[in-house]
Short mmCIF file of C-alpha atoms in Angstrom, two decimals:
data_model
loop_
_atom_site.label_atom_id
_atom_site.label_comp_id
_atom_site.label_asym_id
_atom_site.label_seq_id
_atom_site.Cartn_x
_atom_site.Cartn_y
_atom_site.Cartn_z
CA MET A 261 5.48 -14.37 11.46
CA ASN A 262 3.13 -15.39 14.03
CA PRO A 263 -0.33 -13.80 14.95
CA ALA A 264 0.75 -12.06 18.01
CA ASN A 265 3.53 -10.09 15.89
CA THR A 266 1.17 -9.01 13.18
CA ASN A 267 -1.60 -7.72 15.67
CA GLN A 268 1.32 -5.95 17.33
CA ILE A 269 2.33 -4.15 13.97
CA ALA A 270 -1.53 -3.63 13.41
CA SER A 271 -1.75 -1.92 16.93
CA PHE A 272 1.17 0.22 16.24
CA ILE A 273 -0.40 1.38 13.03
CA TRP A 274 -3.61 2.17 14.79
CA GLY A 275 -1.69 4.06 17.36
CA ILE A 276 -0.31 6.18 14.52
CA ALA A 277 -3.85 6.88 13.33
CA ASP A 278 -4.71 7.91 17.03
CA ASP A 279 -1.74 9.92 17.33
CA VAL A 280 -1.84 12.11 13.92
CA LEU A 281 -5.52 12.03 12.82
CA ARG A 282 -7.44 12.05 15.81
CA ASP A 283 -8.25 15.97 15.82
CA LEU A 284 -8.68 15.88 12.07
CA TYR A 285 -10.76 12.75 11.34
CA VAL A 286 -13.37 10.71 13.16
CA ARG A 287 -12.26 7.15 13.83
CA GLY A 288 -14.51 5.63 11.00
CA LYS A 289 -12.47 7.85 8.68
CA TYR A 290 -9.00 6.85 9.62
CA ARG A 291 -8.93 4.20 6.99
CA ASP A 292 -9.17 6.85 4.23
CA VAL A 293 -5.71 7.95 5.10
CA ILE A 294 -4.02 4.93 6.89
CA LEU A 295 -5.00 2.15 4.62
CA PRO A 296 -3.35 3.88 1.37
CA PHE A 297 -0.46 4.81 3.42
CA ILE A 298 0.19 1.36 4.35
CA VAL A 299 0.08 0.36 0.71
CA LEU A 300 2.52 3.37 -0.09
CA ARG A 301 5.09 2.48 2.46
CA ARG A 302 5.05 -1.18 1.30
CA LEU A 303 5.43 -0.32 -2.37
CA ASP A 304 8.31 2.56 -1.61
CA SER A 305 10.25 -0.19 0.63
CA VAL A 306 10.10 -2.61 -2.33
CA LEU A 307 11.26 -0.16 -4.84
CA GLU A 308 13.94 1.52 -2.57
CA PRO A 309 16.79 -0.83 -3.58
CA THR A 310 16.53 -0.14 -7.26
CA LYS A 311 15.24 3.55 -7.09
CA GLN A 312 18.53 4.90 -8.64
CA ASP A 313 18.54 2.34 -11.53
CA VAL A 314 15.09 3.22 -12.38
CA LEU A 315 15.69 7.03 -12.45
CA LYS A 316 18.85 6.65 -14.68
CA MET A 317 16.76 4.25 -17.06
CA ASN A 318 13.95 6.76 -17.29
CA ASP A 319 16.27 9.62 -18.12
CA LEU A 320 17.77 7.45 -20.72
CA LEU A 321 14.38 6.68 -22.20
CA ASP A 322 13.40 10.27 -22.29
CA SER A 323 16.71 11.38 -23.81
CA ALA A 324 15.92 8.82 -26.60
CA GLY A 325 12.33 9.79 -26.98
CA ILE A 326 10.94 6.66 -26.09
CA VAL A 327 7.29 7.01 -24.83
CA GLU A 328 6.46 3.38 -24.02
CA LYS A 329 8.56 2.88 -21.12
CA ASP A 330 6.70 0.40 -18.94
CA ALA A 331 8.59 -2.82 -19.75
CA ALA A 332 11.82 -1.49 -19.46
CA LEU A 333 11.10 0.31 -16.12
CA ARG A 334 9.61 -2.88 -14.75
CA LYS A 335 12.74 -4.79 -15.55
CA GLU A 336 15.26 -2.13 -13.93
CA ALA A 337 12.99 -1.96 -10.81
CA GLY A 338 12.73 -5.72 -10.78
CA GLN A 339 8.91 -5.48 -10.07
CA GLY A 340 5.68 -5.27 -11.69
CA PHE A 341 5.50 -1.57 -10.81
CA TRP A 342 7.71 1.50 -10.71
CA ASN A 343 8.20 5.12 -9.50
CA THR A 344 9.99 7.78 -11.73
CA SER A 345 9.52 10.63 -9.29
CA PRO A 346 13.01 11.82 -7.67
CA PHE A 347 11.23 11.17 -4.18
CA THR A 348 11.08 8.60 -1.72
CA LEU A 349 9.23 8.77 1.90
CA ARG A 350 12.63 8.86 3.21
CA SER A 351 13.68 11.90 1.08
CA LEU A 352 10.20 13.61 1.63
CA ARG A 353 10.60 13.51 5.50
CA ALA A 354 13.36 16.21 5.24
CA ILE A 355 11.08 18.74 3.71
CA GLY A 356 10.21 21.32 6.43
CA SER A 357 7.59 23.48 4.27
CA GLN A 358 4.21 22.04 4.28
CA ALA A 359 3.49 23.77 0.82
CA LYS A 360 6.69 22.11 -0.63
CA LEU A 361 6.02 18.86 1.14
CA LYS A 362 2.35 18.84 -0.39
CA GLN A 363 3.68 19.74 -3.87
CA ASP A 364 6.53 16.98 -3.70
CA PHE A 365 4.24 14.45 -2.20
CA LEU A 366 1.71 14.92 -4.96
CA ALA A 367 4.65 14.72 -7.55
CA TYR A 368 5.74 11.35 -5.76
CA LEU A 369 2.18 9.99 -6.31
CA ASP A 370 2.31 11.04 -9.87
CA GLY A 371 5.52 9.10 -10.28
CA PHE A 372 4.15 5.68 -9.78
CA SER A 373 3.22 3.50 -12.67
CA PRO A 374 -0.26 3.25 -14.16
CA ASN A 375 -1.37 -0.17 -12.27
CA VAL A 376 -0.36 1.83 -8.91
CA GLN A 377 -2.09 4.97 -10.15
CA ARG A 378 -5.41 2.90 -10.23
CA ILE A 379 -4.78 1.84 -6.59
CA ILE A 380 -4.14 5.44 -5.51
CA ASP A 381 -7.30 6.82 -7.44
CA ASN A 382 -9.42 4.01 -5.84
CA PHE A 383 -8.28 5.08 -2.46
CA GLU A 384 -8.99 8.66 -3.47
CA LEU A 385 -5.78 9.55 -1.54
CA ARG A 386 -5.16 12.71 -3.37
CA ASN A 387 -8.34 14.08 -2.05
CA GLN A 388 -6.73 13.68 1.47
CA VAL A 389 -3.48 15.39 0.74
CA ALA A 390 -4.98 19.00 1.03
CA LYS A 391 -6.62 18.35 4.37
CA LEU A 392 -3.54 16.63 5.71
CA SER A 393 -1.21 19.46 4.52
CA SER A 394 -3.27 22.30 5.77
CA ALA A 395 -3.63 20.75 9.15
CA ASP A 396 0.32 20.42 9.14
CA VAL A 397 0.23 16.70 9.82
CA LEU A 398 1.33 15.21 6.45
CA GLY A 399 5.10 15.16 7.42
CA ALA A 400 4.23 13.84 10.79
CA LEU A 401 2.37 11.02 9.09
CA ILE A 402 5.18 10.20 6.79
CA GLU A 403 7.65 10.31 9.77
CA LYS A 404 5.36 7.81 11.64
CA PHE A 405 5.27 5.29 8.86
CA LEU A 406 9.21 5.59 8.62
CA ASP A 407 9.63 4.55 12.32
CA PRO A 408 12.32 1.92 12.64
CA LYS A 409 9.85 -0.23 14.81
CA LEU A 410 7.45 -0.42 11.88
CA ASP A 411 9.23 -2.61 9.10
CA LEU A 412 6.76 -3.11 6.09
CA SER A 413 9.29 -4.26 3.83
CA PRO A 414 9.43 -7.65 2.44
CA ALA A 415 12.33 -8.46 4.76
CA GLY A 416 10.21 -7.61 7.92
CA LEU A 417 6.68 -8.84 6.58
CA ASP A 418 6.26 -11.35 4.01
CA ASN A 419 3.05 -11.17 1.62
CA HIS A 420 1.01 -13.34 3.86
CA ALA A 421 1.86 -11.41 7.11
CA MET A 422 1.36 -8.03 5.22
CA GLY A 423 -2.10 -9.28 4.01
CA THR A 424 -3.00 -10.33 7.65
CA VAL A 425 -2.07 -6.90 9.05
CA PHE A 426 -3.98 -5.17 6.41
CA GLU A 427 -7.06 -7.23 6.98
CA GLU A 428 -6.73 -6.66 10.77
CA LEU A 429 -6.84 -2.95 10.21
CA VAL A 430 -9.77 -3.20 7.69
CA ARG A 431 -11.78 -4.85 10.36
CA ARG A 432 -10.75 -2.49 13.22
CA PHE A 433 -11.67 0.42 11.04
CA ASN A 434 -14.98 -1.13 10.22
CA GLU A 435 -15.73 -1.81 13.71
CA ALA A 436 -15.15 1.78 14.55
CA ASN A 437 -17.51 2.88 11.75
CA ASN A 438 -20.15 0.16 13.06
CA GLU A 439 -19.84 -1.90 9.87
CA GLU A 440 -19.38 -5.70 9.50
CA ALA A 441 -15.67 -6.53 8.34
CA GLY A 442 -17.07 -9.35 6.26
CA GLU A 443 -19.21 -6.82 4.01
CA HIS A 444 -15.92 -5.41 2.77
CA TRP A 445 -13.56 -8.38 2.27
CA THR A 446 -13.72 -12.26 2.81
CA PRO A 447 -12.01 -13.59 5.85
CA ARG A 448 -8.72 -15.68 5.05
CA ASP A 449 -9.96 -18.74 6.71
CA ALA A 450 -13.05 -18.58 4.24
CA VAL A 451 -10.84 -18.17 1.34
CA LYS A 452 -8.59 -21.20 2.33
CA LEU A 453 -11.60 -23.47 2.91
CA MET A 454 -13.07 -22.45 -0.50
CA ALA A 455 -10.01 -23.12 -2.41
CA ARG A 456 -9.46 -26.45 -0.75
CA LEU A 457 -13.02 -27.59 -1.39
CA VAL A 458 -12.42 -26.39 -5.07
CA PHE A 459 -8.79 -27.63 -5.78
CA ASP A 460 -7.82 -30.37 -3.41
CA PRO A 461 -10.16 -33.11 -5.15
CA ILE A 462 -8.13 -32.28 -8.59
CA ALA A 463 -4.65 -31.03 -7.25
CA ASP A 464 -2.83 -33.90 -8.85
CA ARG A 465 -4.18 -32.95 -12.30
CA ILE A 466 -3.30 -29.30 -12.26
CA PRO A 467 -0.15 -28.63 -13.92
CA ASN A 468 2.26 -25.97 -12.33
CA GLY A 469 2.23 -22.58 -13.77
CA LEU A 470 0.80 -19.16 -13.62
CA TYR A 471 -2.98 -18.76 -13.59
CA THR A 472 -5.21 -15.79 -13.92
CA VAL A 473 -8.20 -15.98 -11.78
CA TYR A 474 -11.33 -13.72 -12.32
CA ASP A 475 -13.22 -12.73 -9.22
CA GLY A 476 -16.55 -11.28 -9.88
CA ALA A 477 -16.11 -8.75 -6.67
CA MET A 478 -12.57 -7.61 -7.97
CA VAL A 479 -11.05 -6.50 -11.29
CA ARG A 480 -8.55 -9.33 -11.65
CA ALA A 481 -6.11 -11.14 -9.57
CA GLU A 482 -3.07 -13.28 -10.55
CA CYS A 483 -1.74 -16.07 -8.60
#
């Protein structure tokens, strides 16, 4: 995907923030809602094809009294994460009652695997749900992220393009908050340059395989 397309997607998502959150949040706080919703929509679209298989496996494990379910559910999902709630964002959009939507959306969040729970907790998304629900905009926000013009699935955006869109929105949110984007993330060009400086001289001596890389500014990243 070319930069023009990723910028178009970033602008579309920025428009969602302006449409739904303008009277509820100052612009510098849009990111508290929009960034976790981008991640949620991506994860939701990745898990959608295997959703029913995961639910069936979870029921089987529960009926057998098996507590350690992570490995089996990952295998069924075909991913390193899963969600065992009966909900998807598409099913949540049909709920008309704000009280029930809030309850079911929280159950949806609770259904994610522990590794995704850490992401949700770091975003402090649950802290925003009550505010979104009381203002009657939670349903509108979900609806906007399900717009056919916004395809955040792997078919619509590969991982690189997804990262580019996310970084562009971080930059815009930080500018709206009078912050420097570089204070919060390292620009992709700088990462590429550092990687080339480190690895190009020894590339022919590095065996193929999966490597775990420790980043002092992060918990852990696998590449």
